[in-house]
Coordinates of C-alpha atoms and ligand atoms in Angstrom, one line a residue:
M161 CA 52.4 -23.4 -23.5
Q162 CA 52.9 -22.2 -20.2
P163 CA 50.1 -23.3 -17.7
F164 CA 49.6 -20.0 -16.0
D165 CA 49.6 -17.8 -19.2
S166 CA 46.1 -16.8 -18.6
Y167 CA 46.7 -15.7 -15.0
E168 CA 49.3 -12.8 -15.7
K169 CA 49.2 -11.9 -12.0
F170 CA 50.7 -15.1 -11.1
L171 CA 53.5 -15.6 -13.5
D172 CA 55.9 -14.7 -10.5
L173 CA 55.0 -18.4 -9.3
Q174 CA 57.4 -19.7 -11.3
R175 CA 59.9 -18.7 -8.6
Y176 CA 58.5 -21.6 -6.7
V177 CA 57.8 -24.3 -9.4
S178 CA 60.4 -26.1 -11.4
W179 CA 59.2 -27.4 -14.5
G180 CA 59.8 -31.0 -16.0
D181 CA 59.4 -32.1 -19.3
D182 CA 56.4 -34.0 -18.4
D183 CA 54.6 -31.2 -16.8
Q184 CA 52.0 -30.6 -19.9
Q185 CA 51.3 -34.3 -19.7
R186 CA 50.6 -34.2 -15.8
I187 CA 48.7 -31.0 -16.1
S188 CA 46.5 -32.3 -18.6
A189 CA 45.8 -35.4 -16.2
V190 CA 45.1 -33.2 -13.5
R191 CA 42.9 -31.1 -15.4
E192 CA 40.9 -33.9 -16.2
R193 CA 40.8 -35.3 -12.5
L194 CA 40.2 -31.8 -11.3
L195 CA 37.2 -31.2 -13.9
A196 CA 35.6 -34.2 -12.4
R197 CA 36.6 -33.5 -8.7
S198 CA 36.2 -29.8 -8.5
T199 CA 32.6 -29.8 -8.4
V200 CA 32.5 -32.1 -5.0
I201 CA 35.2 -29.4 -3.9
I202 CA 33.0 -26.5 -5.0
E203 CA 30.4 -27.7 -2.9
D204 CA 32.6 -28.0 0.3
F205 CA 34.3 -24.7 -0.5
Y206 CA 30.8 -22.8 -0.7
A207 CA 29.6 -24.3 2.4
E208 CA 32.6 -22.8 4.3
I209 CA 32.5 -19.5 2.5
R210 CA 28.8 -19.3 3.5
R211 CA 30.2 -19.8 7.1
H212 CA 32.3 -17.0 6.4
P213 CA 30.3 -14.3 4.6
F214 CA 32.9 -12.0 3.8
A215 CA 35.7 -14.7 2.9
A216 CA 37.1 -12.8 0.1
K217 CA 37.8 -9.9 2.4
V218 CA 39.1 -12.3 4.9
I219 CA 41.4 -13.9 2.7
T220 CA 42.6 -10.6 1.3
G221 CA 42.6 -8.5 4.6
G222 CA 44.6 -10.7 6.7
E223 CA 41.5 -11.1 9.5
P224 CA 41.8 -13.3 12.2
Q225 CA 39.9 -16.0 10.6
V226 CA 42.7 -16.4 7.5
A227 CA 44.5 -19.4 9.8
Q228 CA 41.3 -21.3 10.0
L229 CA 40.4 -20.7 6.3
K230 CA 44.0 -21.1 5.4
S231 CA 43.9 -24.9 6.7
T232 CA 40.6 -25.7 5.4
L233 CA 41.4 -24.7 2.0
R234 CA 44.6 -26.4 1.9
Q235 CA 42.7 -29.4 3.1
W236 CA 40.3 -29.2 0.3
L237 CA 43.0 -28.4 -2.3
R238 CA 44.8 -31.3 -1.4
Q239 CA 41.9 -33.5 -2.0
L240 CA 41.8 -32.5 -5.3
L241 CA 44.7 -34.0 -6.1
T242 CA 44.3 -37.2 -4.1
G243 CA 40.7 -38.2 -3.9
P244 CA 38.5 -40.4 -5.7
Y245 CA 36.5 -39.0 -8.5
D246 CA 32.8 -40.5 -8.3
R247 CA 30.6 -37.6 -9.4
D248 CA 28.7 -36.7 -12.7
Y249 CA 30.1 -33.1 -13.2
L250 CA 27.4 -32.0 -15.2
A251 CA 24.6 -32.9 -12.7
L252 CA 26.6 -31.2 -9.9
R253 CA 27.4 -28.1 -12.1
S254 CA 23.8 -27.6 -12.3
R255 CA 23.4 -28.3 -8.4
V256 CA 26.3 -25.8 -7.6
G257 CA 24.7 -23.4 -10.0
Q258 CA 21.8 -23.2 -7.9
K259 CA 23.9 -22.9 -4.9
H260 CA 25.5 -20.0 -6.4
V261 CA 22.2 -18.3 -7.0
S262 CA 21.7 -18.3 -3.3
I263 CA 25.3 -17.2 -2.6
G264 CA 25.2 -14.7 -5.2
L265 CA 21.8 -13.3 -3.8
D266 CA 22.7 -13.6 -0.2
Q267 CA 26.3 -12.1 -0.5
V268 CA 26.2 -10.1 -3.9
Y269 CA 29.1 -12.0 -4.9
T270 CA 30.7 -10.3 -7.8
S271 CA 33.3 -11.4 -10.2
T272 CA 35.4 -8.9 -8.7
A273 CA 35.1 -10.3 -5.5
L274 CA 35.9 -13.7 -7.0
S275 CA 39.1 -12.6 -8.6
R276 CA 40.1 -10.7 -5.4
M277 CA 39.5 -14.0 -3.4
R278 CA 41.7 -15.9 -6.1
N279 CA 44.6 -13.6 -5.7
G280 CA 44.4 -13.6 -2.0
L281 CA 44.3 -17.2 -2.0
I282 CA 47.4 -17.9 -4.1
R283 CA 49.1 -15.3 -2.1
L284 CA 48.3 -17.3 1.0
L285 CA 49.3 -20.5 -0.7
T286 CA 52.7 -19.7 -1.6
E287 CA 53.5 -17.3 1.4
D288 CA 54.5 -20.5 3.4
W289 CA 54.1 -23.4 1.6
Q290 CA 56.0 -26.5 2.7
E291 CA 55.2 -28.9 0.3
T292 CA 57.1 -29.9 -2.8
P293 CA 56.9 -27.0 -5.8
D294 CA 55.0 -29.8 -7.9
E295 CA 52.5 -30.0 -5.3
L296 CA 52.3 -26.3 -5.0
Y297 CA 51.9 -26.0 -9.1
L298 CA 49.2 -28.6 -8.8
T299 CA 47.3 -27.3 -6.0
I300 CA 47.4 -23.7 -7.5
E301 CA 46.3 -25.0 -10.8
S302 CA 43.5 -26.9 -9.4
L303 CA 42.5 -23.6 -7.4
N304 CA 42.7 -22.0 -10.8
K305 CA 40.5 -24.3 -12.2
L306 CA 38.2 -24.1 -9.4
L307 CA 37.7 -20.6 -9.5
D308 CA 37.3 -20.3 -13.4
L309 CA 35.0 -23.0 -13.3
D310 CA 33.2 -21.3 -10.2
Q311 CA 33.3 -17.8 -12.2
A312 CA 31.7 -19.5 -15.2
I313 CA 28.9 -20.9 -13.4
I314 CA 28.5 -17.8 -11.3
E315 CA 28.5 -15.4 -13.9
D316 CA 25.7 -17.5 -15.6
S317 CA 23.6 -18.3 -12.6
Y318 CA 24.1 -15.4 -10.8
Q319 CA 23.3 -12.9 -14.0
T320 CA 20.2 -14.9 -14.4
A321 CA 19.5 -15.0 -10.9
F322 CA 20.2 -11.5 -10.4
I323 CA 18.0 -10.3 -13.4
T324 CA 15.2 -12.4 -12.2
Q325 CA 15.9 -11.1 -8.3
S326 CA 16.0 -7.5 -9.7
Q327 CA 12.9 -8.0 -11.7
N328 CA 11.2 -9.5 -9.1
L329 CA 12.5 -6.9 -6.7
S330 CA 11.3 -4.0 -8.7
K331 CA 7.9 -6.0 -9.2
E332 CA 7.8 -6.3 -5.3
N333 CA 8.7 -2.6 -5.0
L334 CA 6.1 -1.3 -7.1
Q335 CA 3.5 -3.4 -5.6
L336 CA 4.8 -2.4 -1.9
R337 CA 4.9 1.3 -3.3
V338 CA 1.2 1.1 -4.7
A339 CA 0.2 -0.7 -1.6
L340 CA 1.9 1.8 0.7
E341 CA 0.3 4.9 -1.6
R342 CA -3.0 3.1 -1.5
E343 CA -2.8 2.7 2.4
Q344 CA -1.5 6.1 2.8
R345 CA -4.3 7.6 0.4
S346 CA -6.9 5.7 2.4
T347 CA -5.8 6.8 5.7
H348 CA -5.3 10.5 4.4
I349 CA -8.4 12.7 5.6
I350 CA -8.9 15.2 2.8
G351 CA -10.7 18.1 3.0
A352 CA -10.2 21.7 3.9
C353 CA -13.6 23.3 4.6
E354 CA -14.4 24.7 8.0
P355 CA -16.5 21.8 9.1
M356 CA -13.4 19.4 8.6
M357 CA -10.9 22.0 9.9
A358 CA -12.8 22.0 13.1
V359 CA -12.6 17.7 12.8
Y360 CA -9.0 18.2 12.8
R361 CA -8.8 20.4 15.7
L362 CA -10.9 18.1 17.7
I363 CA -8.3 15.4 16.7
E364 CA -5.5 17.0 17.9
R365 CA -7.1 18.1 21.0
T366 CA -8.1 14.7 22.0
A367 CA -4.8 13.2 21.5
A368 CA -3.9 13.5 25.2
T369 CA -7.2 11.7 26.6
D370 CA -8.0 8.0 27.0
K371 CA -11.9 8.7 27.0
P372 CA -13.9 7.2 24.6
I373 CA -14.9 9.2 21.8
L374 CA -18.4 9.1 19.4
I375 CA -18.0 9.8 15.8
Q376 CA -21.2 10.7 14.2
G377 CA -22.0 10.9 10.4
E378 CA -23.9 9.5 7.7
S379 CA -22.5 6.3 5.9
G380 CA -19.7 7.0 3.9
T381 CA -18.4 10.4 5.6
G382 CA -15.2 9.1 6.7
K383 CA -16.0 7.8 10.5
E384 CA -13.9 5.0 10.3
L385 CA -10.9 7.3 8.8
V386 CA -11.2 9.7 11.5
A387 CA -11.2 6.8 14.3
K388 CA -7.7 5.7 12.7
A389 CA -6.6 9.1 13.0
L390 CA -7.7 9.4 16.5
H391 CA -5.6 6.1 17.4
R392 CA -2.7 7.4 15.5
A393 CA -3.0 10.7 17.5
S394 CA -3.3 9.1 20.9
R395 CA -0.9 7.2 23.2
F396 CA -2.1 4.1 21.9
A397 CA -0.6 4.6 18.6
G398 CA 1.9 1.8 18.7
K399 CA -0.7 -0.7 19.5
P400 CA -3.4 -2.6 17.5
L401 CA -6.5 -0.9 16.5
V402 CA -8.9 -3.3 16.3
V403 CA -12.3 -2.7 14.0
I404 CA -15.6 -4.2 14.3
N405 CA -18.9 -3.4 12.8
C406 CA -21.9 -4.4 14.7
A407 CA -24.2 -4.1 11.7
A408 CA -22.3 -6.7 10.1
L409 CA -23.0 -9.6 12.7
P410 CA -25.9 -11.1 14.3
E411 CA -26.2 -10.7 18.0
N412 CA -25.0 -14.1 19.2
L413 CA -21.9 -13.8 16.9
L414 CA -21.3 -10.3 18.0
E415 CA -21.1 -11.3 21.5
S416 CA -18.5 -13.9 20.9
E417 CA -16.7 -11.6 18.7
L418 CA -16.5 -8.8 21.2
F419 CA -16.1 -10.8 24.3
G420 CA -14.8 -14.2 23.4
H421 CA -16.2 -17.6 24.5
E422 CA -14.9 -21.0 25.9
K423 CA -14.7 -23.9 24.5
G424 CA -18.2 -25.9 24.4
A425 CA -20.1 -22.7 25.0
F426 CA -22.1 -23.1 22.0
T427 CA -22.5 -25.5 19.2
G428 CA -19.4 -25.0 16.9
A429 CA -17.5 -23.6 19.7
I430 CA -14.7 -26.3 19.5
A431 CA -12.0 -24.3 20.9
S432 CA -11.9 -21.1 23.2
K433 CA -11.2 -17.8 21.5
P434 CA -10.5 -14.3 23.1
G435 CA -12.6 -11.3 22.0
L436 CA -11.8 -8.5 20.3
F437 CA -11.7 -6.6 23.7
E438 CA -8.9 -9.1 24.6
V439 CA -7.3 -8.6 21.3
A440 CA -7.1 -5.1 21.6
D441 CA -6.1 -5.1 25.1
G442 CA -3.7 -2.1 25.5
G443 CA -4.7 -0.6 22.2
T444 CA -7.9 0.9 20.7
L445 CA -11.3 -1.1 19.7
F446 CA -13.3 0.9 17.2
I447 CA -17.0 -0.2 17.5
D448 CA -18.5 0.9 14.3
E449 CA -22.3 1.3 14.1
I450 CA -22.8 0.9 17.8
G451 CA -26.4 1.9 17.3
E452 CA -27.2 -1.5 16.3
L453 CA -25.9 -3.1 19.2
A454 CA -28.5 -5.2 21.0
G455 CA -29.7 -4.5 24.4
G456 CA -28.0 -7.5 26.1
L457 CA -24.6 -6.7 24.5
Q458 CA -25.0 -2.8 25.5
A459 CA -25.1 -4.0 29.2
K460 CA -22.1 -6.2 28.6
L461 CA -20.2 -3.2 27.0
L462 CA -21.0 -0.8 29.5
R463 CA -19.5 -3.1 32.1
V464 CA -16.1 -3.1 30.3
L465 CA -16.3 0.6 30.3
E466 CA -16.8 0.9 33.6
D467 CA -14.4 -1.2 35.3
G468 CA -12.5 -3.0 32.4
S469 CA -13.9 -6.4 33.4
L470 CA -15.5 -8.9 31.1
R471 CA -16.7 -12.6 30.5
R472 CA -16.1 -14.7 27.7
V473 CA -19.4 -16.5 26.6
G474 CA -19.7 -19.7 28.5
S475 CA -17.2 -18.6 31.1
V476 CA -17.5 -17.7 34.6
K477 CA -13.8 -16.3 34.7
E478 CA -13.7 -12.4 35.1
R479 CA -11.1 -11.1 32.9
R480 CA -9.7 -7.3 32.9
V481 CA -8.8 -5.4 29.5
N482 CA -7.3 -1.9 29.2
V483 CA -9.1 -0.8 26.2
R484 CA -9.5 2.7 24.7
L485 CA -12.8 2.8 23.0
L486 CA -13.8 4.6 20.0
A487 CA -17.5 4.5 18.5
A488 CA -19.2 5.2 15.6
T489 CA -22.9 5.6 14.4
N490 CA -24.9 7.2 11.7
R491 CA -27.8 7.2 13.7
D492 CA -29.3 9.8 16.0
L493 CA -28.5 8.1 19.1
G494 CA -30.7 10.6 21.1
K495 CA -33.6 9.6 19.3
E496 CA -32.6 5.8 19.5
I497 CA -32.9 6.6 23.4
E498 CA -36.1 8.2 23.2
K499 CA -37.5 4.9 21.4
G500 CA -36.2 3.0 24.2
R501 CA -33.4 1.2 21.7
F502 CA -30.2 2.6 23.4
R503 CA -29.2 2.9 26.9
E504 CA -28.9 6.1 28.1
D505 CA -26.0 5.4 30.3
L506 CA -24.2 3.7 27.7
Y507 CA -24.7 6.7 25.7
Y508 CA -23.2 9.1 28.3
R509 CA -20.1 6.6 28.8
I510 CA -19.3 6.5 24.9
N511 CA -20.1 10.2 24.4
V512 CA -17.6 11.9 26.4
L513 CA -17.0 13.7 23.4
T514 CA -18.6 13.6 19.9
I515 CA -16.9 14.3 16.6
L516 CA -19.6 15.2 14.1
L517 CA -18.7 14.6 10.2
P518 CA -20.4 16.6 7.9
P519 CA -22.1 15.2 4.8
L520 CA -20.3 15.8 1.7
R521 CA -23.3 17.9 0.3
E522 CA -22.6 20.2 3.0
R523 CA -18.9 20.4 1.9
R524 CA -18.9 20.7 -1.8
G525 CA -16.1 23.1 -1.9
D526 CA -14.1 19.7 -1.1
I527 CA -15.3 17.8 -3.8
P528 CA -12.4 18.7 -6.2
Q529 CA -9.8 17.9 -3.7
L530 CA -11.2 14.6 -3.0
A531 CA -11.9 13.8 -6.6
R532 CA -7.9 14.6 -7.4
H533 CA -6.9 12.3 -4.6
F534 CA -9.1 9.4 -5.6
A535 CA -8.3 9.9 -9.2
G536 CA -4.7 9.6 -8.4
K537 CA -1.4 10.9 -10.4
G538 CA -1.8 11.0 -14.2
W539 CA -5.5 11.4 -14.8
N540 CA -7.3 14.3 -16.2
W541 CA -11.0 15.1 -16.5
E542 CA -13.2 17.1 -18.7
S543 CA -14.5 20.0 -17.0
R544 CA -18.0 18.6 -17.2
F545 CA -16.8 15.7 -15.2
M546 CA -16.0 17.8 -12.2
Q547 CA -19.0 20.1 -12.7
I548 CA -21.1 17.1 -12.3
L549 CA -19.5 16.0 -9.3
E550 CA -19.6 19.4 -7.5
N551 CA -23.4 19.4 -8.1
Y552 CA -24.5 15.9 -7.2
S553 CA -26.1 15.6 -3.9
W554 CA -23.9 12.4 -2.7
P555 CA -26.1 10.4 -0.4
G556 CA -23.7 8.0 0.0
N557 CA -21.0 10.7 0.8
V558 CA -17.0 10.3 0.3
R559 CA -17.7 6.5 -0.4
Q560 CA -19.9 6.8 -3.3
L561 CA -17.8 9.9 -4.8
R562 CA -14.6 7.5 -4.5
N563 CA -16.9 4.6 -6.0
A564 CA -17.9 6.8 -8.8
I565 CA -14.4 8.1 -9.7
E566 CA -13.0 4.3 -9.7
R567 CA -15.7 3.6 -12.1
A568 CA -14.7 6.5 -14.4
K569 CA -11.1 5.3 -14.3
V570 CA -12.1 2.0 -15.0
L571 CA -14.1 2.8 -18.0
A572 CA -11.6 5.6 -19.2
E573 CA -10.1 5.1 -22.6
E574 CA -7.2 7.0 -22.1
N575 CA -6.0 8.8 -18.9
T576 CA -9.1 11.2 -19.0
L577 CA -12.3 10.8 -16.8
I578 CA -15.4 12.1 -18.7
A579 CA -18.8 12.5 -17.3
E580 CA -20.5 9.8 -19.3
N581 CA -18.2 7.0 -17.6
L582 CA -19.9 8.3 -14.3
P583 CA -22.6 6.1 -12.7
P584 CA -25.9 6.7 -14.7
E585 CA -27.7 8.4 -11.4
I586 CA -24.8 10.8 -11.2
W587 CA -24.2 11.4 -15.1
R588 CA -28.0 11.7 -15.4
S589 CA -28.1 14.0 -12.5
G590 CA -25.9 16.4 -14.3
N591 CA -28.0 16.5 -17.6
E592 CA -31.2 17.2 -15.9
K593 CA -31.5 20.9 -16.9
D594 CA -30.4 19.9 -20.5
I595 CA -32.3 16.9 -20.7
L596 CA -34.3 16.6 -24.0
T597 CA -37.9 17.1 -22.3
P598 CA -39.5 19.2 -25.0
S599 CA -42.1 21.0 -23.7
S600 CA -45.1 22.0 -25.8
E601 CA -43.4 25.3 -26.3
A602 CA -40.0 24.2 -27.8
D603 CA -39.8 24.3 -31.3
L604 CA -37.8 21.8 -33.4
E605 CA -35.0 24.3 -33.8
T606 CA -34.4 24.6 -30.1
V607 CA -34.5 20.9 -29.4
N608 CA -31.9 20.2 -32.2
R609 CA -29.8 22.9 -30.9
A610 CA -29.8 21.4 -27.4
H611 CA -29.3 18.0 -28.6
I612 CA -26.0 19.1 -30.8
A613 CA -24.9 21.3 -27.9
D614 CA -25.1 18.4 -25.4
T615 CA -23.5 15.5 -27.7
F616 CA -20.9 18.1 -28.4
R617 CA -20.2 18.7 -24.8
R618 CA -20.4 15.1 -23.7
H619 CA -17.7 14.3 -26.3
S620 CA -15.5 17.1 -24.7
G621 CA -15.7 19.1 -28.0
N622 CA -14.2 16.4 -30.1
K623 CA -15.9 16.6 -33.4
A624 CA -15.3 13.4 -34.9
R625 CA -17.2 11.7 -31.9
T626 CA -19.9 13.9 -32.0
A627 CA -20.6 13.3 -35.5
R628 CA -20.5 9.9 -35.1
A629 CA -22.7 10.1 -32.0
L630 CA -25.3 12.1 -34.0
G631 CA -25.1 10.0 -37.0
I632 CA -24.1 12.6 -39.3
S633 CA -21.0 13.6 -41.3
R634 CA -18.4 15.5 -39.9
R635 CA -19.1 18.4 -42.3
T636 CA -22.8 18.4 -41.4
L637 CA -21.6 18.8 -37.9
Y638 CA -19.4 22.0 -38.7
R639 CA -22.3 23.3 -40.7
L640 CA -24.8 22.7 -37.4
L641 CA -22.2 24.1 -35.0
E642 CA -22.2 27.3 -37.1
K643 CA -25.5 27.8 -37.5
H644 CA -26.7 27.1 -34.1
D645 CA -23.8 29.2 -33.0
I646 CA -22.4 26.3 -30.6
E647 CA -18.8 27.3 -29.6
E648 CA -16.1 24.9 -29.0
D649 CA -15.4 26.5 -25.4
A650 CA -19.0 25.4 -24.7
A651 CA -17.8 21.9 -24.7
Q652 CA -15.0 22.4 -22.3
Ligands
ATP275 N1 -12.1 13.1 4.3 C1 -11.9 11.8 3.4 N2 -10.7 12.0 2.7 C2 -10.4 10.7 2.0 N3 -11.2 9.8 1.9 C3 -12.3 9.8 2.6 C4 -12.6 10.9 3.5 N4 -14.0 10.5 3.9 C5 -14.0 9.3 3.6 N5 -13.1 9.0 2.8 C6 -13.1 7.3 2.1 O1 -14.4 7.2 1.9 C7 -14.7 5.6 2.2 C8 -15.5 5.6 3.4 O2 -15.1 6.1 4.5 P1 -15.1 5.4 5.9 O3 -15.2 3.8 5.9 O4 -14.3 6.1 6.9 O5 -16.7 6.0 6.1 P2 -17.9 5.5 7.1 O6 -18.4 7.2 7.6 O7 -17.1 4.9 8.4 O8 -18.7 4.9 6.8 P3 -20.0 3.5 7.3 O9 -20.7 4.4 8.3 O10 -20.6 3.1 6.1 O11 -18.9 2.8 7.9 C9 -13.3 5.1 2.4 O12 -12.6 4.6 1.2 C10 -12.4 6.3 3.0 O13 -11.1 6.3 2.7

């Protein structure tokens, strides 16, 4: 049998090879040696290929590197025929397999690329071969072996690696997409009511100024969100936005967080640390709950605002920073000044312009849009769910709305948000007017009817679930619905 049978494309090599009788024997011997040796060669081969990322292209395309590659390849191929074979093929194969994985993933080697490489290599070897035809024959045989072996391994390991890789990638993609969506959703200000439109206009208009801005509003109205939008709209947009919440830290810690400290400034100060003013240098510092700032720190803050200078705790060295300040508070700072708790001069410094965020109860029209935004794609709700949201007073504002929806999502059986899965205080508020507190005048019939209608509505008009909740059969429920003239529409 012709040794090149399986490589139709290279049959013409016979031109260069004179076959002797003992060819078959020699070939088998070479095969054995090859098998033992090829893994060593493969390693070198791949090391080189890695240095020439597009080796396949180089070989077939006649690029300038061809000469160099050609001589390297020749050297290896010659080694195949002459060198000692001292490695365990299988062990190496698995190691080589791993290498292929990295090659496959880095350069997306495909079988097509390999077969192009094989064609290219053989053409190149035969073009100006100066050794005997036997040597050429053996060399080419070695090459074919090498590439066959290689192909088998590559197909194995590449496929596995590719599958794992693409699974990982799509998982990673999904995670990134979700994170991005969350990030976009979390920095997206929702609301189209007039007070929010006024907020948007102010954000736009303040884009050109570097002056401090005070954002006022109850807790959860979106002050931090507005701060992020102000930062994005400003010329500092590409720089860091550093956020600190004054209510979250005791005074001494807050001082070192804001202004930094030197090593040994206080017990536990084992190294010097820059404060957030330094971290935010060139960018924006958002001080949330500025109304909580203690007197001493107010003075220090005033100094930075006045001339951009500060001293780390435990240091005498003056440092200069250029930071745009945004501050937020849910307190009435005017009243805090009256009570002597907030410095008037600092107030005027930070309050060059105030953005006032309305509480959610004063912008109920935005509730459905906000709810849709927090629910996200693929969620529905019963109409009663939305009714309750729209009627509730929302003392915790948008944050409370977001949490309520998260809760309803977690508890939802399918992709439908139902009123019962809202936090009890919200859900109860929706039922207050229907709640069964039978007055002395209410007769049993009225109480019964209200109870049935309410249960029916809570179960979104689902008769099976309503019957189960009332502890009656479905047939009895039909009868009662008819008797009390409770319509399905009423449940929607
Ligand atoms: N208009 C809005 N559109 C979309 N999400 C909002 C809106 N307002 C607030 N949120 C969301 O509500 C949550 C609370 O918002 P944020 O932290 O900005 O409020 P805050 O006024 O700074 O609260 P606090 O005073 O308690 O720090 C965040 O998850 C935020 O994304």
